[in-house]
PDB file of C-alpha atoms in Angstrom:
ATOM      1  CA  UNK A 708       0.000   0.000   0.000  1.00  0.00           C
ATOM      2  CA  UNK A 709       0.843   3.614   0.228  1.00  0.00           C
ATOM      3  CA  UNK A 710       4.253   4.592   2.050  1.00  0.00           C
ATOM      4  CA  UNK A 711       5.509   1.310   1.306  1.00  0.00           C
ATOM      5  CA  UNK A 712       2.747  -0.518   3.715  1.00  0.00           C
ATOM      6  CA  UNK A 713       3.065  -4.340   4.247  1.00  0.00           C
ATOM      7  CA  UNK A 714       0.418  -5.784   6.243  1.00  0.00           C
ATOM      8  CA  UNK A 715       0.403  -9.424   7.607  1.00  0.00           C
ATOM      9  CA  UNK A 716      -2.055 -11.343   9.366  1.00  0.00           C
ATOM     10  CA  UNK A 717      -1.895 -15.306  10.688  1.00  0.00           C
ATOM     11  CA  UNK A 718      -4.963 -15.934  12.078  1.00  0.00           C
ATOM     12  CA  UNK A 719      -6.879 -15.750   8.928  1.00  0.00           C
ATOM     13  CA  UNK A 720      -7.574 -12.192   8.294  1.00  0.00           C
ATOM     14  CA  UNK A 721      -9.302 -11.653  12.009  1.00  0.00           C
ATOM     15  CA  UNK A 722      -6.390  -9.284  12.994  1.00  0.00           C
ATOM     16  CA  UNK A 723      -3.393  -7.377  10.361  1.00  0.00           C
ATOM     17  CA  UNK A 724      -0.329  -6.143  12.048  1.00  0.00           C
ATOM     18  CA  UNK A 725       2.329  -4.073   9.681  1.00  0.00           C
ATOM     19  CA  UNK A 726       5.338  -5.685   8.336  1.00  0.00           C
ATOM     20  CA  UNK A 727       7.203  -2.523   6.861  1.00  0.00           C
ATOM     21  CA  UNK A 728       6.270   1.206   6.569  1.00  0.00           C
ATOM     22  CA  UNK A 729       8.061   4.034   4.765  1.00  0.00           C
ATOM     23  CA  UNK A 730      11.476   4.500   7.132  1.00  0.00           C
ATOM     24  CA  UNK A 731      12.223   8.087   8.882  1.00  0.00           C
ATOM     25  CA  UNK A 732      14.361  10.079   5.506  1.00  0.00           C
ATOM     26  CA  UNK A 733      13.256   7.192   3.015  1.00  0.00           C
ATOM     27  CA  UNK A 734      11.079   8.735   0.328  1.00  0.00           C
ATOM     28  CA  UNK A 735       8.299   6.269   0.435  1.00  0.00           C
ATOM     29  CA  UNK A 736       6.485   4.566  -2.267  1.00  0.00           C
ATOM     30  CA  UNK A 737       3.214   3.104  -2.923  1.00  0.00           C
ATOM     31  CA  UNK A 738       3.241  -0.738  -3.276  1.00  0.00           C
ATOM     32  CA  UNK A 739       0.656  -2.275  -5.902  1.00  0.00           C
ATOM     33  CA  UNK A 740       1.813  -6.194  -5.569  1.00  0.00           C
ATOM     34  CA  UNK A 741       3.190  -9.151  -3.989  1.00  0.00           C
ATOM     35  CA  UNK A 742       3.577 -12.744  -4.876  1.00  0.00           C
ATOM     36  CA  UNK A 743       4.441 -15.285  -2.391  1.00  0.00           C
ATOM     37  CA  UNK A 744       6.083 -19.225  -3.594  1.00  0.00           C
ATOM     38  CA  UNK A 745       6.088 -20.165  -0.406  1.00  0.00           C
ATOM     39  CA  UNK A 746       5.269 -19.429   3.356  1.00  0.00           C
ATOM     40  CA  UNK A 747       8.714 -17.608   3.246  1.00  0.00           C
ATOM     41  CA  UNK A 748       9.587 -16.358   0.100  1.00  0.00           C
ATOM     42  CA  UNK A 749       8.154 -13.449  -1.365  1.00  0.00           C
ATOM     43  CA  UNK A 750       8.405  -9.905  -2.989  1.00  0.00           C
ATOM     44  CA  UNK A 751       6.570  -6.587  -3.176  1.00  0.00           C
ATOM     45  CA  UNK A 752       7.050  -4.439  -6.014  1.00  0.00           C
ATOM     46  CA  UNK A 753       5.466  -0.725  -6.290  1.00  0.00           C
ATOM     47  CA  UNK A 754       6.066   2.917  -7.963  1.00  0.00           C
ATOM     48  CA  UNK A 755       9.236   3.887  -9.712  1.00  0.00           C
ATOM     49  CA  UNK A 756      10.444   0.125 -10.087  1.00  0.00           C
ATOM     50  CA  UNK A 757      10.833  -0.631  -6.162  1.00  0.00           C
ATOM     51  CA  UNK A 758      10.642  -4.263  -5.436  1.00  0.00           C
ATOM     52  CA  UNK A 759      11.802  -6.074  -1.900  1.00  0.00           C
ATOM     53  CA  UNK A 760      11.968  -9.671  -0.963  1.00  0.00           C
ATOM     54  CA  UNK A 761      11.515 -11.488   2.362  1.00  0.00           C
ATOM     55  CA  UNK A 762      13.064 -14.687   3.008  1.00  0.00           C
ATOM     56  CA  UNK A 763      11.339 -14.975   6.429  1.00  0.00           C
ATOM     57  CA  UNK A 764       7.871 -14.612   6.003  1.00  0.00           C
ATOM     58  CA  UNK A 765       7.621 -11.102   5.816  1.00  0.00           C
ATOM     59  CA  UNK A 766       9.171 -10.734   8.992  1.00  0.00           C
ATOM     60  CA  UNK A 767      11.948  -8.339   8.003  1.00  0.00           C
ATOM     61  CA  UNK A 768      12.289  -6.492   3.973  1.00  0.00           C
ATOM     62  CA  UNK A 769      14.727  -5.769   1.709  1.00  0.00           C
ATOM     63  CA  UNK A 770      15.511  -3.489  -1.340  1.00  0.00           C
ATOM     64  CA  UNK A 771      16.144  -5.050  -4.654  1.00  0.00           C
ATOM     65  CA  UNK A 772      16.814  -3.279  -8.081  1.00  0.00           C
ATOM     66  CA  UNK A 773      15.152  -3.844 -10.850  1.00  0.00           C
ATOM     67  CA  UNK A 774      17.206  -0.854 -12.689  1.00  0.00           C
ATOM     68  CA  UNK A 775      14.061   0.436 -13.814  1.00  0.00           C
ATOM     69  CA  UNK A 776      11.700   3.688 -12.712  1.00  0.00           C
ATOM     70  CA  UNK A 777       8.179   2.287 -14.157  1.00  0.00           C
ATOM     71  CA  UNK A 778       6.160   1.518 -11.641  1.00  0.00           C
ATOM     72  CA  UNK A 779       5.866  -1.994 -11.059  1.00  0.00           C
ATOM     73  CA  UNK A 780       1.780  -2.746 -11.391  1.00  0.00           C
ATOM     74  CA  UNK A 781       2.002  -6.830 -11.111  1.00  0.00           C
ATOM     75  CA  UNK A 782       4.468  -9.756 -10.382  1.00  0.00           C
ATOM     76  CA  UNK A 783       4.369 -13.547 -10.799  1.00  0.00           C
ATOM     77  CA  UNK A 784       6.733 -16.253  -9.662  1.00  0.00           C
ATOM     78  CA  UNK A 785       7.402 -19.811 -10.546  1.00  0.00           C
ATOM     79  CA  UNK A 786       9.848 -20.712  -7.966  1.00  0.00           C
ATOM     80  CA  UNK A 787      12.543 -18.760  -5.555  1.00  0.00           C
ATOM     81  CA  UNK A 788      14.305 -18.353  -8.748  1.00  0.00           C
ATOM     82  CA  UNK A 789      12.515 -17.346 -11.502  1.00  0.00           C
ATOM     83  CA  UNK A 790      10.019 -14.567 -11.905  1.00  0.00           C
ATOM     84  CA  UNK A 791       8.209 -12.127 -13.951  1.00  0.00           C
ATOM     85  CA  UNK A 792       7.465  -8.358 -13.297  1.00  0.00           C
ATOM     86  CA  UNK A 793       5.407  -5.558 -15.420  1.00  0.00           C
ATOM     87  CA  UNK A 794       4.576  -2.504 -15.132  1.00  0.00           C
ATOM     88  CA  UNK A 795       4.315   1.075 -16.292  1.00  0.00           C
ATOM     89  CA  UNK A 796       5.219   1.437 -20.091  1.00  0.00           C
ATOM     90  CA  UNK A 797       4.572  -1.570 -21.177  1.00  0.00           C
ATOM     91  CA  UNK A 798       7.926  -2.696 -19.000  1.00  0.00           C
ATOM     92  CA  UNK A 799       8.123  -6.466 -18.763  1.00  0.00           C
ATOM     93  CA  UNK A 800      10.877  -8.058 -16.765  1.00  0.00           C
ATOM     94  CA  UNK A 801      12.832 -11.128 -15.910  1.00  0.00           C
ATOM     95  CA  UNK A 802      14.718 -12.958 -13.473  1.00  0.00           C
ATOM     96  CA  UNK A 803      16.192 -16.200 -12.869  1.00  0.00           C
ATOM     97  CA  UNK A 804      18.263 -15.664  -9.474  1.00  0.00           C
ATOM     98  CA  UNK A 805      14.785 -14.157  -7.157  1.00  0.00           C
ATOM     99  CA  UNK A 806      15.358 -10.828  -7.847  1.00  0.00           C
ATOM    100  CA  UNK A 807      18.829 -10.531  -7.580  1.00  0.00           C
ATOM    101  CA  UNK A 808      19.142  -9.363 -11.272  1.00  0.00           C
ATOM    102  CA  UNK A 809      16.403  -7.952 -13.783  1.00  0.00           C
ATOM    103  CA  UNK A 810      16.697  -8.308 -17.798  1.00  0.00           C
ATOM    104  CA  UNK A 811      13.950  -6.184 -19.733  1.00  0.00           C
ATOM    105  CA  UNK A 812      11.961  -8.282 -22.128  1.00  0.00           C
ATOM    106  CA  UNK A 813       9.421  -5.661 -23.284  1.00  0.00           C
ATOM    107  CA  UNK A 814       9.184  -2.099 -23.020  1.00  0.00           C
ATOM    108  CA  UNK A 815       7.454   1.241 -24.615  1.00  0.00           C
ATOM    109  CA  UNK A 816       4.030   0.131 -24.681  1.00  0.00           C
ATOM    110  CA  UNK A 817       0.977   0.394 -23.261  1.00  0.00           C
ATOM    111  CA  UNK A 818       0.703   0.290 -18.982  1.00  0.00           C
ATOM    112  CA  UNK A 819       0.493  -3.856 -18.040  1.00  0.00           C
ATOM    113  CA  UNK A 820      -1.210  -4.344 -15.094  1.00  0.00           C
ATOM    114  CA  UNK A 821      -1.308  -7.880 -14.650  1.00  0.00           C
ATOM    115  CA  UNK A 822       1.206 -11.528 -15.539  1.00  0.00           C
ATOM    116  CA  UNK A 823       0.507 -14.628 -15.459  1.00  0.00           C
ATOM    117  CA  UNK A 824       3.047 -18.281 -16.651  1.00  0.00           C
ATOM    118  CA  UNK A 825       1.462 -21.036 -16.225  1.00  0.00           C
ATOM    119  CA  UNK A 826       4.761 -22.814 -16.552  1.00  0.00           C
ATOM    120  CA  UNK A 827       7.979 -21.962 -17.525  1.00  0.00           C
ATOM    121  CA  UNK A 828       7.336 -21.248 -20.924  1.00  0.00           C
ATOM    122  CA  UNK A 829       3.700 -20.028 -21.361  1.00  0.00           C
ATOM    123  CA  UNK A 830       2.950 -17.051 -19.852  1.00  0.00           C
ATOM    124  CA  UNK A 831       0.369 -13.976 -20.509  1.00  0.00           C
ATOM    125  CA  UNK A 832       0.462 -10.097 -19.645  1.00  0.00           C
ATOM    126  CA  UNK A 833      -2.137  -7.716 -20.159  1.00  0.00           C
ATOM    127  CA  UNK A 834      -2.393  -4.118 -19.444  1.00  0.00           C
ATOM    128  CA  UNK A 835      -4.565  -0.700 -21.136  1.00  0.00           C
ATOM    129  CA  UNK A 836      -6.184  -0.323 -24.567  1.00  0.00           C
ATOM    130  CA  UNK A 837      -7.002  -3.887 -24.146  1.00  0.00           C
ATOM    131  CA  UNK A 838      -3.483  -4.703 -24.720  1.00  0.00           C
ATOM    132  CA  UNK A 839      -2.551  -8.727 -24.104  1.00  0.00           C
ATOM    133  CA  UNK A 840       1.189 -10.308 -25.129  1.00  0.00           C
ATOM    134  CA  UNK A 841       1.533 -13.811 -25.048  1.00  0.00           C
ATOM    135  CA  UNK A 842       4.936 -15.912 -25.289  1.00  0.00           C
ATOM    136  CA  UNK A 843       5.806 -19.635 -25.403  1.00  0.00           C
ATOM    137  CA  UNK A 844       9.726 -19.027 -24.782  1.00  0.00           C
ATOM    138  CA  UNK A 845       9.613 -17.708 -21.190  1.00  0.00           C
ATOM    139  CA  UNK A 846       9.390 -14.103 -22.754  1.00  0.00           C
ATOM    140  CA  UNK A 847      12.319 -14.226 -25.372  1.00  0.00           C
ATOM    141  CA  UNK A 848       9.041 -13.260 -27.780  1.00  0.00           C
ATOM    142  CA  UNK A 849       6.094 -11.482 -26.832  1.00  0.00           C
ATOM    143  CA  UNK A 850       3.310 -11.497 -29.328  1.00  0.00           C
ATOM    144  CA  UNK A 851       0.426  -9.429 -29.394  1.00  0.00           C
ATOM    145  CA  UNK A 852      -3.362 -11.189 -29.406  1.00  0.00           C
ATOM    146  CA  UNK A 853      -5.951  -8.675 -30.715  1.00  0.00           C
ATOM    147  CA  UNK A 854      -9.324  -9.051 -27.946  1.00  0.00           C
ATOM    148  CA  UNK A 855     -12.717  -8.383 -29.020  1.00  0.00           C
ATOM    149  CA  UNK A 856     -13.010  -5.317 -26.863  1.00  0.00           C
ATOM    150  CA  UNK A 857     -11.491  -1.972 -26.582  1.00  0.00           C
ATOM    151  CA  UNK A 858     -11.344  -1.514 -22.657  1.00  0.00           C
ATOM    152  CA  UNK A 859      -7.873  -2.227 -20.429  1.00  0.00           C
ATOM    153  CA  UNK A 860      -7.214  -6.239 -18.929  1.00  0.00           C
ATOM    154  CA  UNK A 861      -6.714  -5.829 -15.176  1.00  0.00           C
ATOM    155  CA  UNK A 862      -6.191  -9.203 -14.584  1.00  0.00           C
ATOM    156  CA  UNK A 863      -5.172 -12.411 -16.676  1.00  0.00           C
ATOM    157  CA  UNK A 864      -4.866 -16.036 -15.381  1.00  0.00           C
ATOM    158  CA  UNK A 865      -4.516 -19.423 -16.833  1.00  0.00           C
ATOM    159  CA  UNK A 866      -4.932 -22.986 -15.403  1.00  0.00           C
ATOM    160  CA  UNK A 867      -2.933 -24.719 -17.576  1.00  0.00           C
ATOM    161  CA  UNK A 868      -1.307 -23.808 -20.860  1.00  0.00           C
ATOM    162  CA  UNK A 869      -4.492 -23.596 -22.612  1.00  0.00           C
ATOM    163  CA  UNK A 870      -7.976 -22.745 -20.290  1.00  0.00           C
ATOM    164  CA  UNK A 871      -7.940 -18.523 -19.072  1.00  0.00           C
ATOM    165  CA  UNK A 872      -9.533 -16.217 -17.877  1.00  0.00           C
ATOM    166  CA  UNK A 873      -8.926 -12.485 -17.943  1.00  0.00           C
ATOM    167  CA  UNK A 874     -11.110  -9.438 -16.636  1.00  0.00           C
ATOM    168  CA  UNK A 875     -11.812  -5.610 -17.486  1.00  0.00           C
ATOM    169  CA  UNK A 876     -14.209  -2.344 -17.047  1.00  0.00           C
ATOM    170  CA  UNK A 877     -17.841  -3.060 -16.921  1.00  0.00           C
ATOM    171  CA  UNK A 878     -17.487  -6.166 -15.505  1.00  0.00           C
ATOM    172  CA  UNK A 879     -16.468  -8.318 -18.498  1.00  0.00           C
ATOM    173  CA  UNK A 880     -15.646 -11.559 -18.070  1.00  0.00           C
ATOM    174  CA  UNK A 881     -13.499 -13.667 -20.398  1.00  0.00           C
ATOM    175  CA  UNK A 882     -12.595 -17.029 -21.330  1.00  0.00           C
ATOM    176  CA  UNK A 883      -9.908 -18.655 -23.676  1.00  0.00           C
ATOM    177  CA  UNK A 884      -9.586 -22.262 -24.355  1.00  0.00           C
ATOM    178  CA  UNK A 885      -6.691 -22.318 -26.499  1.00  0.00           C
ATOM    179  CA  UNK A 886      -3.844 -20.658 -24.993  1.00  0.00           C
ATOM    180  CA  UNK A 887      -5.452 -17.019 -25.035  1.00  0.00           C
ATOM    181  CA  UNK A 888      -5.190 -16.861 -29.184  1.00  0.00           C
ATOM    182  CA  UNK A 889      -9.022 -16.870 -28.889  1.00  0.00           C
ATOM    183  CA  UNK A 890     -11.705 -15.091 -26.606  1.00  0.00           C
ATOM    184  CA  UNK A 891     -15.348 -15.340 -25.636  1.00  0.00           C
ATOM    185  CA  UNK A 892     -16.893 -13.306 -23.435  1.00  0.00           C
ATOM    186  CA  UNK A 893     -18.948 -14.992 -20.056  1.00  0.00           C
ATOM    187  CA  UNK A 894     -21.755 -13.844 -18.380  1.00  0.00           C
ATOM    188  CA  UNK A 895     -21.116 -11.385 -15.775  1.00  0.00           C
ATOM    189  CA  UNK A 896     -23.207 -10.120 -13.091  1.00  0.00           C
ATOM    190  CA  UNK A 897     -21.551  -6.987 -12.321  1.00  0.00           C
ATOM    191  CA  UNK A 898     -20.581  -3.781 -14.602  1.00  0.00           C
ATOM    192  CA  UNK A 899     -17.907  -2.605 -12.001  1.00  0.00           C
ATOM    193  CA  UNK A 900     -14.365  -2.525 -13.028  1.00  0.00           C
ATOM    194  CA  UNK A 901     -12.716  -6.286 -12.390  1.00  0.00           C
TER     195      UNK A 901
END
């Protein structure tokens, strides 16, 4: 969250405690994600490309670069070791050691807001003007897939490499069977922003 706000909880949600706030003389940021691979591995990523990892649970933070200033919007991990981040300007990036170095993949394009792999090979980001890149070489490639719709993909997700979902303004809802080349829209009962 804002001021680089980690909260924790381990009794199910019933009480939060904070993890990390913005340090005295540290300009703080505003953190938009965190993925977890384990119960003691994570990171949190957040404006102007900050990112820190926990090896303990949360328990304690620390800085990692990514060598970029786009705002980090979304992150996704396979393993301690390998990991995905994107972000503002179309920035995607790539690491293989947990963070401890970053190699662009993408860049100057539309904001991503959201990654997905659902192994080490196929993997999906989406972002504004209904933008969505797929690759099937662990980002080497990203190609874009034109959507039937013209709003932005806040979320993508995939089960396997071929059954997804991803979601947008109004509510939309929708569904790909065949690795995200194709789309159909689902029945949603909301028209608030997913």
């Amino acid at each position: 969250g804002d001021e680089d706000t980690i909260l924790h909880t381990s009794d199910g949600g019933k009480t939060w405690g904070a993890q990390q706030t913005a340090k005295p003389g540290h300009t703080p940021r505003i953190l938009n994600a965190v993925a977890f691979v384990d119960e003691s591995i994570g990171w949190a990523g957040g404006s102007l490309g900050v990112l820190y990892v926990t090896s303990d649970g949360g328990g304690t933070w620390r800085p990692q670069s990514t060598g970029v200033k786009e705002g980090i919007l979304d992150l996704h991990f396979l393993d301690r070791a390998e990991g995905w981040a994107v972000g503002g300007r179309g920035i995607i990036l790539h690491t293989t050691n947990g963070g401890g170095a970053w190699e662009t993949q993408h860049s100057n394009d539309s904001h991503l807001w959201a990654v997905h792999f659902a192994d080490a090979t196929h993997g999906w980001a989406a972002g504004d003007a209904a933008r969505l890149l797929i690759t099937n070489d662990a980002g080497e490639r990203w190609s874009p897939i034109e959507l039937p719709i013209e709003s932005s993909v806040y979320d993508v997700h995939f089960v396997d490499t071929r059954r997804g979902w991803l979601v947008s303004l109004d509510g939309i809802i929708m569904r790909s069977t065949n690795g995200g080349l194709t789309w159909s829209r689902q029945e949603s009962p909301t028209r608030q922003t997913l």
